[in-house]
PDB file of C-alpha atoms and ligand atoms in Angstrom:
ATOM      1  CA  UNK A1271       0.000   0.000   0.000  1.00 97.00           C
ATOM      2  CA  UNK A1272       1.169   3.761  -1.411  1.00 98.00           C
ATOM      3  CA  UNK A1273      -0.254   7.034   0.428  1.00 98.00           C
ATOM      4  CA  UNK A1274      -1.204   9.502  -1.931  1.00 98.00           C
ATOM      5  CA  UNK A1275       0.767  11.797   0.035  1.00 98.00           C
ATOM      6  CA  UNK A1276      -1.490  15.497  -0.736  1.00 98.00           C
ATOM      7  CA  UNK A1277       0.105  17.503   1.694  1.00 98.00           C
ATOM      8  CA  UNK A1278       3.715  16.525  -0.162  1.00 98.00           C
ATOM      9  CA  UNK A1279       2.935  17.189  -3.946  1.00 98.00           C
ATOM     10  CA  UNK A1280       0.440  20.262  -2.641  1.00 98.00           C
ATOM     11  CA  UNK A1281       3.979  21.533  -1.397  1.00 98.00           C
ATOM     12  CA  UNK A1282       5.876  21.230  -4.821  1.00 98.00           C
ATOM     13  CA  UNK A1283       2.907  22.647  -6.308  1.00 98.00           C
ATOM     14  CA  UNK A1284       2.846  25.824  -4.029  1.00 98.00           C
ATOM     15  CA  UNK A1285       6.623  26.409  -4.593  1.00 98.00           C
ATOM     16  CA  UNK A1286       6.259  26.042  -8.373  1.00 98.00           C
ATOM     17  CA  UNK A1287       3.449  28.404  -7.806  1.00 98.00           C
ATOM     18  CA  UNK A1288       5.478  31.088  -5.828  1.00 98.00           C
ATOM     19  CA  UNK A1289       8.064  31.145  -8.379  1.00 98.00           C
ATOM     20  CA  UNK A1290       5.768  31.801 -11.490  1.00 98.00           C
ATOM     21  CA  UNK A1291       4.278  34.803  -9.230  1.00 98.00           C
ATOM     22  CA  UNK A1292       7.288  35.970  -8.856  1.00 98.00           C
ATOM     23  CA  UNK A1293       7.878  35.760 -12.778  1.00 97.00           C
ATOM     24  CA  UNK A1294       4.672  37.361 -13.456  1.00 96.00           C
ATOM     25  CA  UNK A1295       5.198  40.488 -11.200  1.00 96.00           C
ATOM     26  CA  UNK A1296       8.749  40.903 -12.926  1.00 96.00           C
ATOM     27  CA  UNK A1297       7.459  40.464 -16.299  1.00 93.00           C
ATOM     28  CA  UNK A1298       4.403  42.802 -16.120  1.00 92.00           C
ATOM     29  CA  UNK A1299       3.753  43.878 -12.465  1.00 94.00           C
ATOM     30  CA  UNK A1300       0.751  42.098 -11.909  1.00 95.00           C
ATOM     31  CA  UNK A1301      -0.023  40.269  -8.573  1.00 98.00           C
ATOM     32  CA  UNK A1302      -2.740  37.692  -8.611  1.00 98.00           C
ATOM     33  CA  UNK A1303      -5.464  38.887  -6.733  1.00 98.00           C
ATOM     34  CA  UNK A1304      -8.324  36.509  -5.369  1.00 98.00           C
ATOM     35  CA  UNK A1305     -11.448  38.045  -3.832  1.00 98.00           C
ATOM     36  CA  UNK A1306     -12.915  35.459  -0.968  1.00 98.00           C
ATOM     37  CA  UNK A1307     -17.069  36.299  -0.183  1.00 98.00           C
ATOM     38  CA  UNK A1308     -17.478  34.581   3.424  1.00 98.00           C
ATOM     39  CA  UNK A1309     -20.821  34.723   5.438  1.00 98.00           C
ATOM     40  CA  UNK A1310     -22.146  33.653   8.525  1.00 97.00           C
ATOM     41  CA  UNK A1311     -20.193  32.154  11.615  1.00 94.00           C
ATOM     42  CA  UNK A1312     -20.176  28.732   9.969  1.00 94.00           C
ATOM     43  CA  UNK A1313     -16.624  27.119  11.740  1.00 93.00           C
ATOM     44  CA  UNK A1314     -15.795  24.772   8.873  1.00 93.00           C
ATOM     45  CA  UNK A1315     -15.706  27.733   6.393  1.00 96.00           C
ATOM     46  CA  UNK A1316     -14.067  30.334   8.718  1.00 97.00           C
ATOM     47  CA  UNK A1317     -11.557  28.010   8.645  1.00 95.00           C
ATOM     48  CA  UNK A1318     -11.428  27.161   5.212  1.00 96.00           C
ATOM     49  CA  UNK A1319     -11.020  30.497   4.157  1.00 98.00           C
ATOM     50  CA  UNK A1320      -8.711  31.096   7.019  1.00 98.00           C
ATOM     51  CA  UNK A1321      -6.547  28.266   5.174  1.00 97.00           C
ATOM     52  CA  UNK A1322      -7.368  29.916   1.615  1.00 98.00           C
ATOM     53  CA  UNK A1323      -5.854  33.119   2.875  1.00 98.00           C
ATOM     54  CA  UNK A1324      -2.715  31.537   4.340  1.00 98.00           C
ATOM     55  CA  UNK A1325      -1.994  30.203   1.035  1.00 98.00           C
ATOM     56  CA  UNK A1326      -2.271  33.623  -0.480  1.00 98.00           C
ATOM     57  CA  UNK A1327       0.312  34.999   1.260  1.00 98.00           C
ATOM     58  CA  UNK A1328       2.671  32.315   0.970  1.00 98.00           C
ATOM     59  CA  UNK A1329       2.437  32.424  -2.556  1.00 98.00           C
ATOM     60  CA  UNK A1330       2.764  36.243  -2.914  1.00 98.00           C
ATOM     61  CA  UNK A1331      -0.854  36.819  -3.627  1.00 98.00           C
ATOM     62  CA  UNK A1332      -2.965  39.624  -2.715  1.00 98.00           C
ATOM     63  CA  UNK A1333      -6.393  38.552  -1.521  1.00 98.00           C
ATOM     64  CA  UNK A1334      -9.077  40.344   0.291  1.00 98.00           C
ATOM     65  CA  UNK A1335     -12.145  38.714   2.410  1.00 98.00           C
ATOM     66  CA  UNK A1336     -15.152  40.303   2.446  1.00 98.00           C
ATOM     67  CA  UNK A1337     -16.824  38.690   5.794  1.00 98.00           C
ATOM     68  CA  UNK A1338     -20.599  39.588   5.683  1.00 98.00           C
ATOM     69  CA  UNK A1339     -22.969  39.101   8.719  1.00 98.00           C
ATOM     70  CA  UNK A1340     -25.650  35.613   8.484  1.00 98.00           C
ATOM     71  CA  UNK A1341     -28.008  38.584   8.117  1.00 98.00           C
ATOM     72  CA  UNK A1342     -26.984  40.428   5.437  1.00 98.00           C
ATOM     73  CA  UNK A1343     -29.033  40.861   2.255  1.00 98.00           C
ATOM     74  CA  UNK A1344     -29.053  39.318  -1.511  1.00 98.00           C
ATOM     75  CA  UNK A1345     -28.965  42.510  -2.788  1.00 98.00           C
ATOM     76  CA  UNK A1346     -25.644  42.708  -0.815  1.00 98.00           C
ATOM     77  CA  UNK A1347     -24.172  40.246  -1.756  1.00 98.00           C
ATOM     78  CA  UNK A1348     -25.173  41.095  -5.245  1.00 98.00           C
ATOM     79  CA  UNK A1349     -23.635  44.131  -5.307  1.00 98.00           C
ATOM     80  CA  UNK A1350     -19.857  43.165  -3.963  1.00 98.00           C
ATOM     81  CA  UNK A1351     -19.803  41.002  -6.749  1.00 98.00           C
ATOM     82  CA  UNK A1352     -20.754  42.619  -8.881  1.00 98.00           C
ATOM     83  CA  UNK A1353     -17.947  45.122  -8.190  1.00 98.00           C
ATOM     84  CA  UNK A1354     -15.490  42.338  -7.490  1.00 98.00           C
ATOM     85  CA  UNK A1355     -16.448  41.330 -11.096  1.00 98.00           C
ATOM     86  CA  UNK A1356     -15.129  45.339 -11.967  1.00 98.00           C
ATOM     87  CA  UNK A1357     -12.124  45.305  -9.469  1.00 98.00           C
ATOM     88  CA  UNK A1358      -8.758  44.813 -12.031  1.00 96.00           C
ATOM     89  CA  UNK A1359      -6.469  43.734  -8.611  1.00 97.00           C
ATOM     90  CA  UNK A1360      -9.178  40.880  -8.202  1.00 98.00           C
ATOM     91  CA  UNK A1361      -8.650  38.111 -10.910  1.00 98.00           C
ATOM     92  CA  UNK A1362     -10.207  35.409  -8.806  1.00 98.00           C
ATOM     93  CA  UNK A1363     -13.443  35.376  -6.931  1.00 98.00           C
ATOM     94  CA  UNK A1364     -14.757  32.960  -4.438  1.00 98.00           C
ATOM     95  CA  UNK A1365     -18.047  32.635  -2.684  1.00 98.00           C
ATOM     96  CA  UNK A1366     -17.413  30.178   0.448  1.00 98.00           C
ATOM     97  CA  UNK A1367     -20.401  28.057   0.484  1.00 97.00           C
ATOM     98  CA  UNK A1368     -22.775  26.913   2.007  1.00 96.00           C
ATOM     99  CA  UNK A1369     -24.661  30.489   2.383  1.00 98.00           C
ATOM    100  CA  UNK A1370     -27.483  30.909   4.811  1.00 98.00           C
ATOM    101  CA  UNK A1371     -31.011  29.684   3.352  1.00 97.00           C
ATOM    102  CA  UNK A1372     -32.211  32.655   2.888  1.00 98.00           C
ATOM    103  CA  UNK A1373     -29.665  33.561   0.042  1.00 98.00           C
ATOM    104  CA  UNK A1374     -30.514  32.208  -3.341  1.00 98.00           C
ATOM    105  CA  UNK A1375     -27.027  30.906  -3.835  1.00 98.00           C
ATOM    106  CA  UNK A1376     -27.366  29.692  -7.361  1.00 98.00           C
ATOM    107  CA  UNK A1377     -27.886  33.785  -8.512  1.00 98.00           C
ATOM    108  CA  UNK A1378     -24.755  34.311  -6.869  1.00 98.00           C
ATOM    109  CA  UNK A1379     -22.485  31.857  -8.362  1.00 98.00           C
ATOM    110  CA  UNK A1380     -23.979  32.911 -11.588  1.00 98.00           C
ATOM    111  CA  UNK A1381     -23.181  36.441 -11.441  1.00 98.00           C
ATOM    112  CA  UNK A1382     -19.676  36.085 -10.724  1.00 99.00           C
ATOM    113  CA  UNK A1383     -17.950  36.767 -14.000  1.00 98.00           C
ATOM    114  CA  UNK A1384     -17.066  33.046 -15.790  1.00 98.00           C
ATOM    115  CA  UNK A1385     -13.189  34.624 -16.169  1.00 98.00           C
ATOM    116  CA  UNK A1386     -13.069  35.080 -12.195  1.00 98.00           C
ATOM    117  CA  UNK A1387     -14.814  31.583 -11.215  1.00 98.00           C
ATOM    118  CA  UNK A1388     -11.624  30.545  -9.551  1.00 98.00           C
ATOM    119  CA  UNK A1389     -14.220  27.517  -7.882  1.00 98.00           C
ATOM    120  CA  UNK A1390     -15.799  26.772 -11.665  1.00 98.00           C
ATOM    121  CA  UNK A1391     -19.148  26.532 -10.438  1.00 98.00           C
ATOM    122  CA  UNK A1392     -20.152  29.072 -12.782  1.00 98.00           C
ATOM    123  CA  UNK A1393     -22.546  27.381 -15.487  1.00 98.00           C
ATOM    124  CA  UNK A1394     -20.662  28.481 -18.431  1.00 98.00           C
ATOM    125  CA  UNK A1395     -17.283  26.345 -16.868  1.00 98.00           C
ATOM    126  CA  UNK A1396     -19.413  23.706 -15.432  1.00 98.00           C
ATOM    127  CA  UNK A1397     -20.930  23.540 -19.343  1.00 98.00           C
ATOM    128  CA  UNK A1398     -16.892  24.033 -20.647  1.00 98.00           C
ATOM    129  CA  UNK A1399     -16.046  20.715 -18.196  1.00 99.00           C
ATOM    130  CA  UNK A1400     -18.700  18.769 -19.414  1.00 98.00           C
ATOM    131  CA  UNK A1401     -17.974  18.991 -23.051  1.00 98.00           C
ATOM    132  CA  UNK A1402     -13.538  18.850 -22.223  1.00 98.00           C
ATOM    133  CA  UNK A1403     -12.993  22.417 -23.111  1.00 98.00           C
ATOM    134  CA  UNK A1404     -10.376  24.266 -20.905  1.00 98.00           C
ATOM    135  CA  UNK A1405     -11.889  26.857 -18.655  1.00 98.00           C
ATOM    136  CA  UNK A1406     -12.101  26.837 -14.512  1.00 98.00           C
ATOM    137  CA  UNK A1407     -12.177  23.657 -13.021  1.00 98.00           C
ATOM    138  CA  UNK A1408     -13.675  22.620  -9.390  1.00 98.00           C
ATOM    139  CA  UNK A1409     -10.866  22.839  -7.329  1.00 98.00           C
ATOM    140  CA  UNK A1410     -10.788  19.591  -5.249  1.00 98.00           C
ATOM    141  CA  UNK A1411     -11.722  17.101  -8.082  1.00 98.00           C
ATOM    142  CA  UNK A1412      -8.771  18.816  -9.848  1.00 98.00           C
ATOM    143  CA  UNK A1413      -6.530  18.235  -7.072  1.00 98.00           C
ATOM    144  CA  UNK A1414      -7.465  14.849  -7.031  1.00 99.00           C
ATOM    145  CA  UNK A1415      -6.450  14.132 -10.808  1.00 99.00           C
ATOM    146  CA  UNK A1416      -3.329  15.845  -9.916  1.00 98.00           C
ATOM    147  CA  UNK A1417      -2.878  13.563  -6.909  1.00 98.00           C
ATOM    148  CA  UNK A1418      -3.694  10.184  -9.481  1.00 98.00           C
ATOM    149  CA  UNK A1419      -0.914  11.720 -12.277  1.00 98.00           C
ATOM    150  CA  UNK A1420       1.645  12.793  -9.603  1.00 98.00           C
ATOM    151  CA  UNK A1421       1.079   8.789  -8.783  1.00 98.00           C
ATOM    152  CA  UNK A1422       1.269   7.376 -12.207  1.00 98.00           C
ATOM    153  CA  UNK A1423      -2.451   6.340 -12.190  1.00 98.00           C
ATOM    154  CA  UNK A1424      -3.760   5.902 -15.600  1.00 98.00           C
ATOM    155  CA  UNK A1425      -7.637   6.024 -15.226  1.00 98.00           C
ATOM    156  CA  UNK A1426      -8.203   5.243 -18.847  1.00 98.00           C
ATOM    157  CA  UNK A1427     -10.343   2.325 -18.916  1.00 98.00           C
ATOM    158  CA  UNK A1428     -10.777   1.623 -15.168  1.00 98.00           C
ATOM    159  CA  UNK A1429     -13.807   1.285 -13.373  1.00 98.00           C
ATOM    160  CA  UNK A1430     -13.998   4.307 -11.474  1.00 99.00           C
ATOM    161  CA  UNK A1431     -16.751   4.441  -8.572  1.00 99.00           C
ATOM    162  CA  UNK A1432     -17.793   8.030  -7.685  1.00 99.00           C
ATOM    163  CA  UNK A1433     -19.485   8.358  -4.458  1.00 98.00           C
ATOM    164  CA  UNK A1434     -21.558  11.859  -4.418  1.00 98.00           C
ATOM    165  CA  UNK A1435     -23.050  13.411  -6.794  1.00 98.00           C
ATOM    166  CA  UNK A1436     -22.527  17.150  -5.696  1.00 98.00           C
ATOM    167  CA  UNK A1437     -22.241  20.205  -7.979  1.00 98.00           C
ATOM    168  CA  UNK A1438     -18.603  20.980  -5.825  1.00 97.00           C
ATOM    169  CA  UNK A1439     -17.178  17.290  -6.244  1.00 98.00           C
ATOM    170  CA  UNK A1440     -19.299  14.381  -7.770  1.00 98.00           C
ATOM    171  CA  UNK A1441     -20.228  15.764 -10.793  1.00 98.00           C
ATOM    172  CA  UNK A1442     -17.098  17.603 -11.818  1.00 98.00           C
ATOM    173  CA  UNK A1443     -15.231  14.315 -10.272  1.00 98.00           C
ATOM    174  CA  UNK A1444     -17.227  12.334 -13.227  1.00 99.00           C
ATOM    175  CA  UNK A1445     -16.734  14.694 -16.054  1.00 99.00           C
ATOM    176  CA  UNK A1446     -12.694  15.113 -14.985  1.00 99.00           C
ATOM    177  CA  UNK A1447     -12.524  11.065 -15.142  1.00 99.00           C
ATOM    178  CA  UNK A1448     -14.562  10.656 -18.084  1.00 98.00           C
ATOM    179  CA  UNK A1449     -12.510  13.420 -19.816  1.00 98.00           C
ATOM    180  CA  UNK A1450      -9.388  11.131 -18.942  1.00 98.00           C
ATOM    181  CA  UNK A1451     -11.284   7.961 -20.651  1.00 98.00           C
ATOM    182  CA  UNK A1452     -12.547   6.330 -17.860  1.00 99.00           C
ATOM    183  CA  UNK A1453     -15.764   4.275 -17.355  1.00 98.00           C
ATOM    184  CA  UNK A1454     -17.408   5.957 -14.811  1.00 98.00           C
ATOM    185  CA  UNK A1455     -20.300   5.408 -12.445  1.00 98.00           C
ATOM    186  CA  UNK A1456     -21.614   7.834  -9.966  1.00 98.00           C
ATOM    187  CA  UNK A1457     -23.511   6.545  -6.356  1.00 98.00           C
ATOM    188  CA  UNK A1458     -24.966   8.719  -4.445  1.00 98.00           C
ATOM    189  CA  UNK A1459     -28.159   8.760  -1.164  1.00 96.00           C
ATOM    190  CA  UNK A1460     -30.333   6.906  -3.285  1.00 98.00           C
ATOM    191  CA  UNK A1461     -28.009   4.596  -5.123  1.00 98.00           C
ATOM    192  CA  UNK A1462     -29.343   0.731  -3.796  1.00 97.00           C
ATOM    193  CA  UNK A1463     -26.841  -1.613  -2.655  1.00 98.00           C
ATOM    194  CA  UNK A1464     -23.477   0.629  -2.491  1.00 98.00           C
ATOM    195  CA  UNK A1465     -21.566  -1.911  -2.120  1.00 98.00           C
ATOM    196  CA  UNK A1466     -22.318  -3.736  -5.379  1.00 98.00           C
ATOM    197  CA  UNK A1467     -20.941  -0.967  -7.223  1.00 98.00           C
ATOM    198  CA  UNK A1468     -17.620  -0.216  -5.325  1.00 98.00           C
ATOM    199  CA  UNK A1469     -16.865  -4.250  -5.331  1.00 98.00           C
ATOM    200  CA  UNK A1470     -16.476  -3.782  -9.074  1.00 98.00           C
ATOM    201  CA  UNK A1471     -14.308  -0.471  -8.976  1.00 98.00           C
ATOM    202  CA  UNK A1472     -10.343  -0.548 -10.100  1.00 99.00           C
ATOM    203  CA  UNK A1473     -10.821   3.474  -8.190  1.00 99.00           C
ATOM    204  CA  UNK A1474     -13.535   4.408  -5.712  1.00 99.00           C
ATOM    205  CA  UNK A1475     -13.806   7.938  -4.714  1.00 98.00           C
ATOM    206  CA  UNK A1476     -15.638   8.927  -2.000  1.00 98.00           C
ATOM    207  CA  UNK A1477     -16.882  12.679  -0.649  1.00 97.00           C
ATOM    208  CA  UNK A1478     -20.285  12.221   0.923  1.00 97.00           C
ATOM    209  CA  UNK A1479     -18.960  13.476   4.904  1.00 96.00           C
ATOM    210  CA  UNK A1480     -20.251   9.825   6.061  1.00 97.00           C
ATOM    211  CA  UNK A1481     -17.903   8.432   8.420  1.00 96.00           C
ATOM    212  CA  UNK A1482     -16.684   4.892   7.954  1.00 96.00           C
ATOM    213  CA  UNK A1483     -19.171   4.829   4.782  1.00 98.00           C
ATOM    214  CA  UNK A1484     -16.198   2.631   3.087  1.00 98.00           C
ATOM    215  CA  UNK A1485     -15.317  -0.397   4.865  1.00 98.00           C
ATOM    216  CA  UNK A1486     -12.586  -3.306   3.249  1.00 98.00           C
ATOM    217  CA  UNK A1487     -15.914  -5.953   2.820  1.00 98.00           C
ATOM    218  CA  UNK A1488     -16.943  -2.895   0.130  1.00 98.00           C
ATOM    219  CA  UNK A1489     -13.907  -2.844  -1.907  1.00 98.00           C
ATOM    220  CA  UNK A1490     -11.565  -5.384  -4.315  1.00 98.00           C
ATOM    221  CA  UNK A1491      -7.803  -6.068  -3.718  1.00 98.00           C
ATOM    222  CA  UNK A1492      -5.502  -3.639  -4.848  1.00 98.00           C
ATOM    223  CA  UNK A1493      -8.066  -0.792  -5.318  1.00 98.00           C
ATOM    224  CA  UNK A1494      -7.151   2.762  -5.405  1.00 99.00           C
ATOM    225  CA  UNK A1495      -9.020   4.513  -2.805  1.00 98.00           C
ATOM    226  CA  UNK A1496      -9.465   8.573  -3.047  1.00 98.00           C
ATOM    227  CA  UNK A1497     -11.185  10.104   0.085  1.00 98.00           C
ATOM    228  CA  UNK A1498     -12.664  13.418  -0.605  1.00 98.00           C
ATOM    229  CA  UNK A1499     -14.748  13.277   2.299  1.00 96.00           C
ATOM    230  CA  UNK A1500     -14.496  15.147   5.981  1.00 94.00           C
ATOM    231  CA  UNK A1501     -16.150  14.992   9.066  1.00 93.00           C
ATOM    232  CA  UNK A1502     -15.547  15.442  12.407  1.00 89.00           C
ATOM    233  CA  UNK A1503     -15.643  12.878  15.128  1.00 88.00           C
ATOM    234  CA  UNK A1504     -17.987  13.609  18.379  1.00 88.00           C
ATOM    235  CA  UNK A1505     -13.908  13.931  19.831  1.00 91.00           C
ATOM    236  CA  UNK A1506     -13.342  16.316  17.578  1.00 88.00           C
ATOM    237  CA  UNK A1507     -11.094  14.613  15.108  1.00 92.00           C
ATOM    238  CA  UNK A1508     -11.390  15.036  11.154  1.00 92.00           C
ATOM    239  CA  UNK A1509     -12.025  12.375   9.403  1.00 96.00           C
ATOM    240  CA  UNK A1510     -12.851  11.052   5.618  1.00 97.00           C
ATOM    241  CA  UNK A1511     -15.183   8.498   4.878  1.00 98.00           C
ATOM    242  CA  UNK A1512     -13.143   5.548   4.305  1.00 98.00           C
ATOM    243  CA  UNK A1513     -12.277   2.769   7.225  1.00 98.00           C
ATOM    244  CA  UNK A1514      -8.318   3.945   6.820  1.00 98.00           C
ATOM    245  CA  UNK A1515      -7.033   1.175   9.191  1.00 97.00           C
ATOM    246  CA  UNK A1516      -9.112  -1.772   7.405  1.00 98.00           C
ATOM    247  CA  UNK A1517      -9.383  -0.532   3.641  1.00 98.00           C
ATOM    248  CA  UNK A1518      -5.817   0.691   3.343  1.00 98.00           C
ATOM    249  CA  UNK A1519      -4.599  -3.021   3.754  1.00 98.00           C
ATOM    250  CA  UNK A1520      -6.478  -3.756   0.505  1.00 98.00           C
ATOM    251  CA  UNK A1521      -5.677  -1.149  -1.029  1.00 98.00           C
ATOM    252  CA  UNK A1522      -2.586  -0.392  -3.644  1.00 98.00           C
ATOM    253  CA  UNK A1523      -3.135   3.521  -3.379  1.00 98.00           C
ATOM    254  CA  UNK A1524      -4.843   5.300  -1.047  1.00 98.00           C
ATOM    255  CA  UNK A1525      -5.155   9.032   0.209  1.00 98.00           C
ATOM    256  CA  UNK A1526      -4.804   9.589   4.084  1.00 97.00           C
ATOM    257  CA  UNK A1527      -7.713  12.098   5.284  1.00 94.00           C
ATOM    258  CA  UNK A1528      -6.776  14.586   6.558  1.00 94.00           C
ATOM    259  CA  UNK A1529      -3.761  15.216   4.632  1.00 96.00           C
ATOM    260  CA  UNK A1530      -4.839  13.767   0.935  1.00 98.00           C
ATOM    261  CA  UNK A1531      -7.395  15.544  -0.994  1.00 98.00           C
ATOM    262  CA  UNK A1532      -7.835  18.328   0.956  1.00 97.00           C
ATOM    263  CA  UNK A1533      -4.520  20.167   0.864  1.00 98.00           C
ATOM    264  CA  UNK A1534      -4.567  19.369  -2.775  1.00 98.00           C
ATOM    265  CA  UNK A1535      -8.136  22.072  -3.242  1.00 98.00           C
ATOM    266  CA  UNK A1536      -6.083  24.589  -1.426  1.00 98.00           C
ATOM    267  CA  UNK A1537      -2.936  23.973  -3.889  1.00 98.00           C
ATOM    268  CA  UNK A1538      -5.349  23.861  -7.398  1.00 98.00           C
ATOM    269  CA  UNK A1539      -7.301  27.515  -5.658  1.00 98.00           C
ATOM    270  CA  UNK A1540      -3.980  28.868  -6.198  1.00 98.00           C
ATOM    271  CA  UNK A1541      -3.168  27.550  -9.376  1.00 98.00           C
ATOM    272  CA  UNK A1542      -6.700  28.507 -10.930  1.00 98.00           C
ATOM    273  CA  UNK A1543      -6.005  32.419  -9.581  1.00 98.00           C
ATOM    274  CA  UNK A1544      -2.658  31.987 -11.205  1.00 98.00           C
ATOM    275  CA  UNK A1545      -4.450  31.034 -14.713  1.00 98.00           C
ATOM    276  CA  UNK A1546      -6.954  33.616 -14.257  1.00 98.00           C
ATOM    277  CA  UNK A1547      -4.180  36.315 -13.147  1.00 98.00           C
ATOM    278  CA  UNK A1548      -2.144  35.246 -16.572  1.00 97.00           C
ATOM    279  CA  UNK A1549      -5.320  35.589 -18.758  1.00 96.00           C
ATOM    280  CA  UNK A1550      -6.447  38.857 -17.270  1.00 92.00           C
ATOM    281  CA  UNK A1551      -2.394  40.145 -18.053  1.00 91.00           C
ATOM    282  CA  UNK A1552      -2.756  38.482 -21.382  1.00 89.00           C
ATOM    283  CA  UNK A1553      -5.663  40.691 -22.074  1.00 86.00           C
ATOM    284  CA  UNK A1554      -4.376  43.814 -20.780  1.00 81.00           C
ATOM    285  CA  UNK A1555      -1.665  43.580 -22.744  1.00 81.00           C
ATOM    286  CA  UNK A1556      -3.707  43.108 -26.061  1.00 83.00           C
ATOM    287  CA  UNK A1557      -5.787  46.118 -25.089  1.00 77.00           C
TER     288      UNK A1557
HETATM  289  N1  LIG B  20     -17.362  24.678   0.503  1.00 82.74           N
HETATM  290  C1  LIG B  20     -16.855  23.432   0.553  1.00 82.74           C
HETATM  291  N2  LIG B  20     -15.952  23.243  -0.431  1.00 82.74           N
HETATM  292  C2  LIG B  20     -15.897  24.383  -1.130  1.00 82.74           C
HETATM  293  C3  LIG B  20     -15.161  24.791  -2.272  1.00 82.74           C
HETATM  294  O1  LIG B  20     -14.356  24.065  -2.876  1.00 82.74           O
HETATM  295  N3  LIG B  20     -15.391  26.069  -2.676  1.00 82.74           N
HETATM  296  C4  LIG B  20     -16.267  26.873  -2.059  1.00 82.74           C
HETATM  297  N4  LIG B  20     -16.428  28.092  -2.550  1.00 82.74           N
HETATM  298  N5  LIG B  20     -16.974  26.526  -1.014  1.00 82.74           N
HETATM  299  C5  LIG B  20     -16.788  25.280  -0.547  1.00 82.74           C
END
């Protein structure tokens, strides 16, 4: 058994990272900029974004958080993105989710402009993904096919098992693998019999927030295992959804959790403002 060691290649990926910033201001002065939209008192995505903004500033970013009250208004919200969408030091934005239920958060991701959707839950990327056309990827899916090539995992022709079928990782998951020639097959709450499904898979993914949803009785020898998913324990302790102890002595690959997928979303959040900070220069200099 191999860990998919995240927190390593996320690393390499930062440095590489810091030194194309550092290119980019020399060559035309511009500093990637990434604009972070954070609301409520929500733990888990104050420290997210905490994170987010850590890896900013190691990378020689400029970011800004705009921290909004549970309370606050649509019409807000509406209107700092709409002038992050005008802002030329922002070339990223990101809207932490979830957002409080009174927010129609759907209107929001689709009003932040498709060049800025660092997170590529913008409709126009989400359509660009589904049809293998470059454009803004989700950022943790992405970080897991960086993980599988870092790896030397070929997913061309393997049974891949997706386990979720969000907007944030299922779907994009899919598209990503499918994209890379894989058969693919997504579970998700109302999938029957789970198990019959993963028992066939050369690569189960998993991001549901289920602990111990995995278990080694679930899964074939020699499977690659990616765990997308975290939870905490009533102890406090974060978890993924996979049986670690049991499932990692089947497996040939697997990701630890924490320190697998997650790291990797941080490392790809940087890359994507990078892209978008290289277009938007790009097109300032053709102007
Ligand atoms: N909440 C959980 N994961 C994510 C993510 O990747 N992006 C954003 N914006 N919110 C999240």
């Amino acid at each position: 058994m191999q860990l998919l060691d995240g927190r390593k290649l996320s690393k390499k990926i930062e440095l590489q990272i810091t030194e194309d910033v550092k290119k980019l201001k020399e060559s035309c002065g511009c500093t990637p900029g990434l604009a972070v939209v954070l609301v409520g008192q929500d733990p888990a995505s104050a420290a997210y974004v905490g994170m987010k903004k850590r890896a900013c500033d190691r990378a020689g970013f400029y970011s800004i958080t705009h921290d909004m009250p549970e309370s606050i208004s649509q019409e807000a919200i509406e209107k700092t993105i709409v002038m992050l969408n005008n802002d030329t030091n922002v070339d990223g934005i990101l809207i932490q989710l979830p957002l409080p239920e009174h927010i129609d958060t759907t209107k929001l991701l689709e009003l932040v402009a498709p060049q800025k959707d660092v997170d590529g839950f913008h409709p126009f990327n989400v359509g660009r993904l589904v049809t293998n056309l470059d454009g803004f990827v989700p950022c943790t899916p992405l970080g897991v096919m960086e993980l599988l090539k870092e790896y030397d995992i070929d997913v061309k022709g393997k049974n891949c098992v997706v386990v979720g079928a969000s907007n944030i990782v299922g779907k994009p998951m899919a598209s990503l693998l499918l994209n890379a020639d894989a058969t693919v097959e997504i579970c998700h709450i109302f999938t029957d019999d789970l198990k019959k499904h993963t028992l066939n898979a050369d690569i189960v993914l998993c991001g549901v927030g289920v602990v111990n949803l995995i278990t080694e009785d679930m899964v074939k020898d020699d499977v690659v295992i990616v765990d997308i998913g975290v939870s905490r324990t009533k102890e406090g302790k974060l978890v993924g959804d996979v049986d670690f102890e049991n499932v990692s002595k089947k497996s040939s690959y697997i990701t630890p959790s924490p320190g697998g997928v997650g790291p990797m979303t941080i490392a790809m959040l940087l890359s994507n403002t990078l892209k978008a900070a290289k277009m938007n220069a790009q097109q300032k200099k053709s102007n």
